[in-house]
PDB file of C-alpha atoms in Angstrom:
ATOM      1  CA  MET A   1      -8.622  13.586 -30.206  1.00  0.00           C
ATOM      2  CA  ARG A   2      -7.811  12.947 -26.541  1.00  0.00           C
ATOM      3  CA  ASP A   3      -8.788   9.788 -24.721  1.00  0.00           C
ATOM      4  CA  LEU A   4     -10.755  11.028 -21.694  1.00  0.00           C
ATOM      5  CA  ARG A   5     -10.247   7.729 -19.919  1.00  0.00           C
ATOM      6  CA  LEU A   6      -6.480   8.299 -19.984  1.00  0.00           C
ATOM      7  CA  ILE A   7      -6.902  11.832 -18.660  1.00  0.00           C
ATOM      8  CA  ASP A   8      -8.989  10.481 -15.770  1.00  0.00           C
ATOM      9  CA  ASP A   9      -6.503   7.686 -15.086  1.00  0.00           C
ATOM     10  CA  PRO A  10      -4.454   8.510 -11.989  1.00  0.00           C
ATOM     11  CA  PRO A  11      -0.672   8.498 -12.382  1.00  0.00           C
ATOM     12  CA  CYS A  12       1.128   5.491 -10.928  1.00  0.00           C
ATOM     13  CA  ASN A  13       2.655   7.439  -8.031  1.00  0.00           C
ATOM     14  CA  GLN A  14      -0.869   8.380  -6.876  1.00  0.00           C
ATOM     15  CA  VAL A  15      -2.023   4.773  -7.237  1.00  0.00           C
ATOM     16  CA  VAL A  16       0.829   3.521  -5.061  1.00  0.00           C
ATOM     17  CA  ASP A  17      -0.066   6.137  -2.432  1.00  0.00           C
ATOM     18  CA  LEU A  18      -3.704   4.953  -2.434  1.00  0.00           C
ATOM     19  CA  ILE A  19      -3.116   1.190  -2.311  1.00  0.00           C
ATOM     20  CA  THR A  20      -3.085   1.014   1.503  1.00  0.00           C
ATOM     21  CA  ASP A  21      -6.367   2.934   1.695  1.00  0.00           C
ATOM     22  CA  TYR A  22      -7.749   0.635  -1.004  1.00  0.00           C
ATOM     23  CA  LEU A  23      -6.834  -2.463   1.003  1.00  0.00           C
ATOM     24  CA  ASP A  24      -8.293  -0.881   4.160  1.00  0.00           C
ATOM     25  CA  GLY A  25     -11.586  -0.195   2.343  1.00  0.00           C
ATOM     26  CA  ALA A  26     -11.102   3.522   3.018  1.00  0.00           C
ATOM     27  CA  LEU A  27     -11.519   4.867  -0.533  1.00  0.00           C
ATOM     28  CA  ALA A  28     -14.666   6.533  -1.787  1.00  0.00           C
ATOM     29  CA  ALA A  29     -16.548   4.386  -4.291  1.00  0.00           C
ATOM     30  CA  GLY A  30     -15.526   6.504  -7.292  1.00  0.00           C
ATOM     31  CA  ASP A  31     -11.855   6.482  -6.292  1.00  0.00           C
ATOM     32  CA  ARG A  32     -11.982   2.727  -5.765  1.00  0.00           C
ATOM     33  CA  VAL A  33     -13.428   2.177  -9.240  1.00  0.00           C
ATOM     34  CA  ARG A  34     -10.796   4.426 -10.872  1.00  0.00           C
ATOM     35  CA  LEU A  35      -8.023   2.653  -8.991  1.00  0.00           C
ATOM     36  CA  GLU A  36      -9.353  -0.787  -9.982  1.00  0.00           C
ATOM     37  CA  GLU A  37      -9.562   0.314 -13.618  1.00  0.00           C
ATOM     38  CA  HIS A  38      -5.953   1.481 -13.446  1.00  0.00           C
ATOM     39  CA  LEU A  39      -4.836  -1.768 -11.795  1.00  0.00           C
ATOM     40  CA  ALA A  40      -6.536  -3.794 -14.526  1.00  0.00           C
ATOM     41  CA  GLU A  41      -4.407  -2.054 -17.160  1.00  0.00           C
ATOM     42  CA  CYS A  42      -1.129  -1.363 -15.338  1.00  0.00           C
ATOM     43  CA  ASP A  43       1.016  -4.404 -14.618  1.00  0.00           C
ATOM     44  CA  GLY A  44       3.457  -2.367 -12.515  1.00  0.00           C
ATOM     45  CA  CYS A  45       0.812  -1.085 -10.104  1.00  0.00           C
ATOM     46  CA  ALA A  46      -0.876  -4.491  -9.988  1.00  0.00           C
ATOM     47  CA  THR A  47       2.497  -5.976  -9.000  1.00  0.00           C
ATOM     48  CA  VAL A  48       2.871  -3.402  -6.201  1.00  0.00           C
ATOM     49  CA  LEU A  49      -0.592  -4.364  -4.941  1.00  0.00           C
ATOM     50  CA  ASP A  50       0.293  -8.076  -5.050  1.00  0.00           C
ATOM     51  CA  GLN A  51       3.562  -7.435  -3.211  1.00  0.00           C
ATOM     52  CA  LEU A  52       1.826  -5.416  -0.502  1.00  0.00           C
ATOM     53  CA  ARG A  53      -0.786  -8.153  -0.041  1.00  0.00           C
ATOM     54  CA  ALA A  54       2.009 -10.726   0.297  1.00  0.00           C
ATOM     55  CA  THR A  55       3.821  -8.506   2.804  1.00  0.00           C
ATOM     56  CA  ILE A  56       0.648  -8.108   4.866  1.00  0.00           C
ATOM     57  CA  THR A  57       0.072 -11.854   4.816  1.00  0.00           C
ATOM     58  CA  LEU A  58       3.639 -12.647   5.841  1.00  0.00           C
ATOM     59  CA  THR A  59       3.899 -10.007   8.554  1.00  0.00           C
ATOM     60  CA  GLY A  60       0.565 -11.173   9.918  1.00  0.00           C
ATOM     61  CA  ARG A  61       2.265 -14.485  10.663  1.00  0.00           C
ATOM     62  CA  LEU A  62       5.016 -12.889  12.761  1.00  0.00           C
ATOM     63  CA  ARG A  63       4.978 -13.509  16.469  1.00  0.00           C
ATOM     64  CA  THR A  64       6.417 -11.263  19.149  1.00  0.00           C
ATOM     65  CA  ASP A  65       9.224 -13.807  19.594  1.00  0.00           C
ATOM     66  CA  ASP A  66      10.166 -13.410  15.913  1.00  0.00           C
ATOM     67  CA  VAL A  67      10.587  -9.660  16.268  1.00  0.00           C
ATOM     68  CA  GLU A  68      12.463  -9.979  19.565  1.00  0.00           C
ATOM     69  CA  GLN A  69      15.034 -12.224  17.841  1.00  0.00           C
ATOM     70  CA  LEU A  70      16.167  -9.351  15.623  1.00  0.00           C
ATOM     71  CA  ASP A  71      19.322  -7.534  16.616  1.00  0.00           C
ATOM     72  CA  ALA A  72      18.569  -4.293  18.466  1.00  0.00           C
ATOM     73  CA  GLY A  73      19.620  -1.976  15.593  1.00  0.00           C
ATOM     74  CA  PRO A  74      17.396  -3.444  12.862  1.00  0.00           C
ATOM     75  CA  ARG A  75      14.539  -3.982  15.326  1.00  0.00           C
ATOM     76  CA  GLU A  76      14.595  -0.341  16.470  1.00  0.00           C
ATOM     77  CA  GLY A  77      14.873   0.832  12.847  1.00  0.00           C
ATOM     78  CA  LEU A  78      11.791  -1.146  11.865  1.00  0.00           C
ATOM     79  CA  LEU A  79       9.868  -0.002  14.913  1.00  0.00           C
ATOM     80  CA  GLU A  80      10.712   3.625  14.118  1.00  0.00           C
ATOM     81  CA  VAL A  81       9.433   3.221  10.556  1.00  0.00           C
ATOM     82  CA  PHE A  82       6.161   1.780  11.844  1.00  0.00           C
ATOM     83  CA  ARG A  83       5.833   4.521  14.481  1.00  0.00           C
ATOM     84  CA  ARG A  84       6.241   7.233  11.835  1.00  0.00           C
ATOM     85  CA  TRP A  85       3.828   5.450   9.507  1.00  0.00           C
ATOM     86  CA  ALA A  86       1.214   5.175  12.273  1.00  0.00           C
ATOM     87  CA  ALA A  87       1.675   8.832  13.244  1.00  0.00           C
ATOM     88  CA  ASP A  88       1.312   9.947   9.611  1.00  0.00           C
ATOM     89  CA  ARG A  89      -1.878   7.914   9.179  1.00  0.00           C
ATOM     90  CA  THR A  90      -3.505   9.359  12.293  1.00  0.00           C
ATOM     91  CA  SER A  91      -2.452  12.953  11.638  1.00  0.00           C
ATOM     92  CA  GLY A  92      -3.564  12.997   7.992  1.00  0.00           C
TER      93      GLY A  92
END
């Protein structure tokens, strides 16, 4: 007999893709509940969520001066990543 809860459980790669929307409060109620159920049982995905929360907290403390102190190469690389991320979020 199959466990229907396991069939309804999203795979970890989908959970990781949804974590940002989850933190933004952008998931439908049913999706949020399914994701929270998965997080309660999956230590790996819960760790990813914790790491993303820590990253958000730490980057929220950065000042413009902190970013300007980076060498030009790494700074431009990071800015390009954020530009692509922002473009993907607005086009999707």
